[in-house]
């Protein structure tokens, strides 16, 4: 049994130098008046929302690993741990900016519909509110690793194989080195599961990250590793996974 703890500290800083037309830089109170007067103001002529700032967060990730040698050639293992997914810095800063704007509009007496209209007018995606700097991830796996027993069938060193070919010297047999694959064959399989608190998808059309909610993945990993010659190993890996949104039907 092995226990561990990992500590990470992240600092996000974004300096948005894109220019905004001075005619659209209005106090929140003015935006609220315009929305209440006309229902919706004209959109700011920007390709993407603008926000600058700094966000910091630290996160602790405990982990545990258990391995048991059930037999000389068979190991069983289980791993569990907490981790994180590092978000896009721009999305983190935009989220902080949105929270500040929402608090300011609420202080002016704006309702949720009015707040949503103003943020949409400024080209801010309301779904980016509350994005975590380091969304939590939780994962686990169980599996086994098998080393086939020694002493399997083998060929004598330089056993003569193949038909005789008349123009080859000395009877024309092909020499084959001693191969004992059961002495050098490892097989492994694992069933794993991973939950991510928040999934972000990059939208290249507008250059921003869109929040898509929590996700869950589970799958199976397979591994084959064989030493066919003293200097040559062959590896094969296979994976099957099923990703799903946790809030989807």
mmCIF file of C-alpha atoms in Angstrom:
data_model
loop_
_atom_site.group_PDB
_atom_site.id
_atom_site.type_symbol
_atom_site.label_atom_id
_atom_site.label_comp_id
_atom_site.label_asym_id
_atom_site.label_seq_id
_atom_site.Cartn_x
_atom_site.Cartn_y
_atom_site.Cartn_z
ATOM 1 C CA UNK A 1 0.000 0.000 0.000
ATOM 2 C CA UNK A 2 1.387 3.382 -1.056
ATOM 3 C CA UNK A 3 -0.185 6.702 -0.058
ATOM 4 C CA UNK A 4 0.733 10.093 -1.469
ATOM 5 C CA UNK A 5 -0.315 13.719 -1.601
ATOM 6 C CA UNK A 6 0.356 16.232 -4.362
ATOM 7 C CA UNK A 7 0.072 20.006 -3.915
ATOM 8 C CA UNK A 8 -0.239 22.361 -6.911
ATOM 9 C CA UNK A 9 -0.457 26.140 -7.150
ATOM 10 C CA UNK A 10 -1.644 27.943 -10.296
ATOM 11 C CA UNK A 11 -1.599 31.627 -11.170
ATOM 12 C CA UNK A 12 -3.476 32.806 -14.278
ATOM 13 C CA UNK A 13 -2.824 36.258 -15.676
ATOM 14 C CA UNK A 14 -4.433 37.620 -18.857
ATOM 15 C CA UNK A 15 -3.729 41.029 -20.404
ATOM 16 C CA UNK A 16 -6.329 41.687 -23.119
ATOM 17 C CA UNK A 17 -4.991 44.477 -25.340
ATOM 18 C CA UNK A 18 -7.733 44.341 -27.972
ATOM 19 C CA UNK A 19 -9.322 47.731 -28.434
ATOM 20 C CA UNK A 20 -12.976 48.495 -27.776
ATOM 21 C CA UNK A 21 -14.833 51.380 -29.373
ATOM 22 C CA UNK A 22 -15.125 54.170 -26.796
ATOM 23 C CA UNK A 23 -18.806 54.524 -27.613
ATOM 24 C CA UNK A 24 -19.472 51.126 -26.069
ATOM 25 C CA UNK A 25 -17.551 51.612 -22.836
ATOM 26 C CA UNK A 26 -20.438 52.489 -20.553
ATOM 27 C CA UNK A 27 -20.959 52.144 -16.798
ATOM 28 C CA UNK A 28 -23.146 49.228 -15.774
ATOM 29 C CA UNK A 29 -25.856 51.662 -14.718
ATOM 30 C CA UNK A 30 -26.038 53.049 -18.268
ATOM 31 C CA UNK A 31 -26.250 49.561 -19.765
ATOM 32 C CA UNK A 32 -29.082 48.787 -17.358
ATOM 33 C CA UNK A 33 -30.948 51.979 -18.358
ATOM 34 C CA UNK A 34 -30.600 51.147 -22.058
ATOM 35 C CA UNK A 35 -31.866 47.608 -21.575
ATOM 36 C CA UNK A 36 -34.826 48.730 -19.488
ATOM 37 C CA UNK A 37 -35.685 51.410 -22.050
ATOM 38 C CA UNK A 38 -35.422 49.342 -25.241
ATOM 39 C CA UNK A 39 -35.390 45.747 -24.031
ATOM 40 C CA UNK A 40 -32.059 45.052 -25.705
ATOM 41 C CA UNK A 41 -29.137 47.206 -26.794
ATOM 42 C CA UNK A 42 -27.062 46.744 -29.939
ATOM 43 C CA UNK A 43 -24.219 44.258 -29.662
ATOM 44 C CA UNK A 44 -20.718 45.519 -29.150
ATOM 45 C CA UNK A 45 -18.811 45.048 -32.443
ATOM 46 C CA UNK A 46 -16.281 42.570 -31.025
ATOM 47 C CA UNK A 47 -15.371 39.099 -32.205
ATOM 48 C CA UNK A 48 -14.891 37.864 -28.641
ATOM 49 C CA UNK A 49 -15.447 39.130 -25.102
ATOM 50 C CA UNK A 50 -12.729 41.181 -23.460
ATOM 51 C CA UNK A 51 -11.430 40.714 -19.937
ATOM 52 C CA UNK A 52 -8.091 41.104 -18.190
ATOM 53 C CA UNK A 53 -7.043 40.086 -14.728
ATOM 54 C CA UNK A 54 -5.413 37.543 -12.461
ATOM 55 C CA UNK A 55 -6.722 34.400 -10.769
ATOM 56 C CA UNK A 56 -4.901 32.127 -8.323
ATOM 57 C CA UNK A 57 -5.760 28.799 -6.763
ATOM 58 C CA UNK A 58 -4.025 25.922 -5.009
ATOM 59 C CA UNK A 59 -5.310 22.371 -4.894
ATOM 60 C CA UNK A 60 -4.431 19.234 -2.920
ATOM 61 C CA UNK A 61 -4.628 15.825 -4.603
ATOM 62 C CA UNK A 62 -4.383 12.716 -2.367
ATOM 63 C CA UNK A 63 -3.652 9.365 -4.009
ATOM 64 C CA UNK A 64 -3.512 5.696 -2.976
ATOM 65 C CA UNK A 65 -2.094 2.610 -4.669
ATOM 66 C CA UNK A 66 -2.424 -1.032 -3.606
ATOM 67 C CA UNK A 67 -0.583 -3.983 -5.162
ATOM 68 C CA UNK A 68 -0.765 -7.655 -4.187
ATOM 69 C CA UNK A 69 1.361 -10.508 -5.527
ATOM 70 C CA UNK A 70 -1.284 -13.214 -5.684
ATOM 71 C CA UNK A 71 1.201 -15.628 -7.234
ATOM 72 C CA UNK A 72 4.798 -15.514 -8.371
ATOM 73 C CA UNK A 73 3.652 -14.647 -11.887
ATOM 74 C CA UNK A 74 0.456 -12.686 -11.076
ATOM 75 C CA UNK A 75 0.072 -9.204 -9.584
ATOM 76 C CA UNK A 76 -3.250 -7.562 -8.728
ATOM 77 C CA UNK A 77 -3.448 -3.799 -8.273
ATOM 78 C CA UNK A 78 -5.859 -0.974 -7.506
ATOM 79 C CA UNK A 79 -5.281 2.772 -7.721
ATOM 80 C CA UNK A 80 -7.401 5.726 -6.610
ATOM 81 C CA UNK A 81 -6.690 9.428 -6.670
ATOM 82 C CA UNK A 82 -7.950 12.982 -6.859
ATOM 83 C CA UNK A 83 -6.566 15.298 -9.505
ATOM 84 C CA UNK A 84 -7.596 18.326 -11.504
ATOM 85 C CA UNK A 85 -8.059 19.731 -14.985
ATOM 86 C CA UNK A 86 -6.307 23.031 -15.688
ATOM 87 C CA UNK A 87 -8.706 25.379 -17.450
ATOM 88 C CA UNK A 88 -7.972 27.851 -20.229
ATOM 89 C CA UNK A 89 -6.632 31.047 -18.628
ATOM 90 C CA UNK A 90 -8.928 33.265 -20.712
ATOM 91 C CA UNK A 91 -12.022 31.356 -19.612
ATOM 92 C CA UNK A 92 -10.972 31.636 -15.964
ATOM 93 C CA UNK A 93 -10.469 35.411 -16.194
ATOM 94 C CA UNK A 94 -13.716 35.900 -18.149
ATOM 95 C CA UNK A 95 -15.537 33.939 -15.440
ATOM 96 C CA UNK A 96 -14.093 36.183 -12.721
ATOM 97 C CA UNK A 97 -15.045 39.273 -14.741
ATOM 98 C CA UNK A 98 -18.584 37.999 -15.225
ATOM 99 C CA UNK A 99 -19.002 37.404 -11.510
ATOM 100 C CA UNK A 100 -17.898 40.967 -10.809
ATOM 101 C CA UNK A 101 -20.348 42.352 -13.382
ATOM 102 C CA UNK A 102 -23.188 40.253 -12.014
ATOM 103 C CA UNK A 103 -22.563 41.457 -8.458
ATOM 104 C CA UNK A 104 -22.434 45.061 -9.683
ATOM 105 C CA UNK A 105 -25.712 44.729 -11.621
ATOM 106 C CA UNK A 106 -27.408 42.988 -8.702
ATOM 107 C CA UNK A 107 -26.374 45.893 -6.488
ATOM 108 C CA UNK A 108 -28.163 48.193 -8.960
ATOM 109 C CA UNK A 109 -31.321 46.094 -8.665
ATOM 110 C CA UNK A 110 -31.091 44.283 -12.001
ATOM 111 C CA UNK A 111 -33.009 41.039 -12.375
ATOM 112 C CA UNK A 112 -31.621 37.800 -13.806
ATOM 113 C CA UNK A 113 -33.206 38.406 -17.233
ATOM 114 C CA UNK A 114 -31.773 41.934 -17.390
ATOM 115 C CA UNK A 115 -28.338 40.698 -16.327
ATOM 116 C CA UNK A 116 -28.399 37.996 -19.012
ATOM 117 C CA UNK A 117 -29.411 40.563 -21.649
ATOM 118 C CA UNK A 118 -26.617 42.978 -20.718
ATOM 119 C CA UNK A 119 -23.959 40.254 -20.683
ATOM 120 C CA UNK A 120 -25.194 38.943 -24.024
ATOM 121 C CA UNK A 121 -25.041 42.499 -25.414
ATOM 122 C CA UNK A 122 -21.371 42.612 -24.381
ATOM 123 C CA UNK A 123 -20.818 39.236 -26.115
ATOM 124 C CA UNK A 124 -20.232 37.364 -22.860
ATOM 125 C CA UNK A 125 -21.402 33.771 -22.611
ATOM 126 C CA UNK A 126 -23.486 33.519 -19.431
ATOM 127 C CA UNK A 127 -22.589 29.814 -19.139
ATOM 128 C CA UNK A 128 -19.000 30.828 -18.324
ATOM 129 C CA UNK A 129 -20.117 32.165 -14.942
ATOM 130 C CA UNK A 130 -18.671 30.194 -12.083
ATOM 131 C CA UNK A 131 -15.983 28.338 -14.060
ATOM 132 C CA UNK A 132 -13.467 26.844 -11.670
ATOM 133 C CA UNK A 133 -9.777 27.588 -12.046
ATOM 134 C CA UNK A 134 -8.899 23.960 -11.358
ATOM 135 C CA UNK A 135 -11.933 21.671 -11.756
ATOM 136 C CA UNK A 136 -11.620 18.515 -9.677
ATOM 137 C CA UNK A 137 -11.066 15.112 -11.276
ATOM 138 C CA UNK A 138 -11.583 11.771 -9.488
ATOM 139 C CA UNK A 139 -10.326 8.500 -10.919
ATOM 140 C CA UNK A 140 -9.718 4.857 -10.042
ATOM 141 C CA UNK A 141 -8.603 1.627 -11.684
ATOM 142 C CA UNK A 142 -8.310 -2.081 -10.891
ATOM 143 C CA UNK A 143 -6.296 -4.552 -12.888
ATOM 144 C CA UNK A 144 -3.803 -7.370 -13.110
ATOM 145 C CA UNK A 145 -0.390 -8.089 -14.594
ATOM 146 C CA UNK A 146 0.563 -11.608 -15.651
ATOM 147 C CA UNK A 147 4.050 -12.959 -16.360
ATOM 148 C CA UNK A 148 3.815 -16.366 -17.980
ATOM 149 C CA UNK A 149 5.696 -19.161 -16.208
ATOM 150 C CA UNK A 150 9.247 -19.967 -17.215
ATOM 151 C CA UNK A 151 10.149 -23.197 -18.874
ATOM 152 C CA UNK A 152 7.772 -23.114 -21.841
ATOM 153 C CA UNK A 153 8.517 -24.831 -25.144
ATOM 154 C CA UNK A 154 11.560 -23.523 -26.948
ATOM 155 C CA UNK A 155 13.699 -24.342 -29.967
ATOM 156 C CA UNK A 156 17.293 -25.557 -29.642
ATOM 157 C CA UNK A 157 19.855 -22.901 -30.482
ATOM 158 C CA UNK A 158 20.240 -22.484 -34.209
ATOM 159 C CA UNK A 159 17.807 -25.232 -35.066
ATOM 160 C CA UNK A 160 17.803 -25.870 -38.803
ATOM 161 C CA UNK A 161 14.505 -24.882 -40.380
ATOM 162 C CA UNK A 162 13.242 -24.497 -43.921
ATOM 163 C CA UNK A 163 13.681 -26.393 -47.182
ATOM 164 C CA UNK A 164 17.055 -27.023 -48.755
ATOM 165 C CA UNK A 165 17.911 -24.651 -51.563
ATOM 166 C CA UNK A 166 20.550 -26.017 -53.908
ATOM 167 C CA UNK A 167 22.569 -22.865 -54.467
ATOM 168 C CA UNK A 168 22.954 -22.155 -50.710
ATOM 169 C CA UNK A 169 26.137 -23.576 -49.151
ATOM 170 C CA UNK A 170 26.174 -26.373 -46.555
ATOM 171 C CA UNK A 171 22.711 -27.733 -47.162
ATOM 172 C CA UNK A 172 20.964 -24.334 -47.062
ATOM 173 C CA UNK A 173 19.128 -24.426 -43.713
ATOM 174 C CA UNK A 174 18.040 -21.185 -42.039
ATOM 175 C CA UNK A 175 19.497 -20.733 -38.510
ATOM 176 C CA UNK A 176 16.944 -19.697 -35.870
ATOM 177 C CA UNK A 177 18.031 -18.330 -32.457
ATOM 178 C CA UNK A 178 16.684 -19.809 -29.251
ATOM 179 C CA UNK A 179 13.215 -18.356 -28.570
ATOM 180 C CA UNK A 180 11.401 -18.883 -25.298
ATOM 181 C CA UNK A 181 8.489 -16.444 -25.465
ATOM 182 C CA UNK A 182 6.828 -17.771 -22.316
ATOM 183 C CA UNK A 183 9.931 -16.663 -20.441
ATOM 184 C CA UNK A 184 9.584 -13.058 -21.592
ATOM 185 C CA UNK A 185 5.865 -12.369 -22.076
ATOM 186 C CA UNK A 186 3.927 -9.840 -19.949
ATOM 187 C CA UNK A 187 0.168 -9.352 -20.131
ATOM 188 C CA UNK A 188 -1.779 -6.624 -18.333
ATOM 189 C CA UNK A 189 -5.391 -5.456 -18.166
ATOM 190 C CA UNK A 190 -7.105 -2.663 -16.237
ATOM 191 C CA UNK A 191 -10.656 -1.388 -15.793
ATOM 192 C CA UNK A 192 -10.681 2.364 -15.104
ATOM 193 C CA UNK A 193 -13.109 5.189 -14.325
ATOM 194 C CA UNK A 194 -12.687 8.998 -14.361
ATOM 195 C CA UNK A 195 -15.053 11.821 -13.339
ATOM 196 C CA UNK A 196 -14.260 15.428 -14.324
ATOM 197 C CA UNK A 197 -16.094 18.228 -12.544
ATOM 198 C CA UNK A 198 -16.199 20.478 -15.593
ATOM 199 C CA UNK A 199 -15.452 19.952 -19.277
ATOM 200 C CA UNK A 200 -14.452 22.852 -21.518
ATOM 201 C CA UNK A 201 -14.612 22.834 -25.315
ATOM 202 C CA UNK A 202 -12.666 25.347 -27.412
ATOM 203 C CA UNK A 203 -14.844 27.211 -29.941
ATOM 204 C CA UNK A 204 -12.470 28.335 -32.723
ATOM 205 C CA UNK A 205 -15.093 30.476 -34.483
ATOM 206 C CA UNK A 206 -15.131 33.012 -31.654
ATOM 207 C CA UNK A 207 -11.858 32.127 -29.926
ATOM 208 C CA UNK A 208 -13.357 31.303 -26.539
ATOM 209 C CA UNK A 209 -13.875 28.221 -24.397
ATOM 210 C CA UNK A 210 -17.393 26.917 -23.781
ATOM 211 C CA UNK A 211 -18.389 25.125 -20.591
ATOM 212 C CA UNK A 212 -20.117 21.767 -21.158
ATOM 213 C CA UNK A 213 -20.621 20.521 -17.612
ATOM 214 C CA UNK A 214 -19.385 17.466 -15.742
ATOM 215 C CA UNK A 215 -18.297 14.320 -17.585
ATOM 216 C CA UNK A 216 -17.667 10.662 -16.786
ATOM 217 C CA UNK A 217 -15.418 8.207 -18.596
ATOM 218 C CA UNK A 218 -14.781 4.532 -18.040
ATOM 219 C CA UNK A 219 -12.961 1.981 -20.107
ATOM 220 C CA UNK A 220 -10.555 -0.927 -20.418
ATOM 221 C CA UNK A 221 -6.804 -0.923 -21.128
ATOM 222 C CA UNK A 222 -4.930 -3.959 -22.463
ATOM 223 C CA UNK A 223 -1.170 -4.372 -22.795
ATOM 224 C CA UNK A 224 1.072 -7.069 -24.303
ATOM 225 C CA UNK A 225 4.856 -6.921 -24.067
ATOM 226 C CA UNK A 226 7.180 -9.636 -25.399
ATOM 227 C CA UNK A 227 10.958 -9.922 -25.730
ATOM 228 C CA UNK A 228 11.542 -11.837 -28.946
ATOM 229 C CA UNK A 229 15.314 -11.282 -28.996
ATOM 230 C CA UNK A 230 17.793 -10.140 -26.346
ATOM 231 C CA UNK A 231 17.823 -6.706 -27.984
ATOM 232 C CA UNK A 232 14.246 -6.541 -29.296
ATOM 233 C CA UNK A 233 10.930 -6.047 -27.487
ATOM 234 C CA UNK A 234 7.499 -5.917 -29.081
ATOM 235 C CA UNK A 235 4.751 -3.860 -27.399
ATOM 236 C CA UNK A 236 1.050 -3.757 -28.081
ATOM 237 C CA UNK A 237 -1.569 -1.587 -26.359
ATOM 238 C CA UNK A 238 -5.332 -1.405 -26.756
ATOM 239 C CA UNK A 239 -7.899 0.891 -25.194
ATOM 240 C CA UNK A 240 -11.668 1.153 -25.190
ATOM 241 C CA UNK A 241 -13.430 4.087 -23.505
ATOM 242 C CA UNK A 242 -16.986 5.357 -23.060
ATOM 243 C CA UNK A 243 -17.171 9.129 -22.365
ATOM 244 C CA UNK A 244 -20.499 10.688 -21.355
ATOM 245 C CA UNK A 245 -21.830 13.948 -19.955
ATOM 246 C CA UNK A 246 -23.095 13.334 -16.462
ATOM 247 C CA UNK A 247 -26.083 15.671 -16.831
ATOM 248 C CA UNK A 248 -27.127 14.243 -20.222
ATOM 249 C CA UNK A 249 -30.063 11.806 -20.415
#
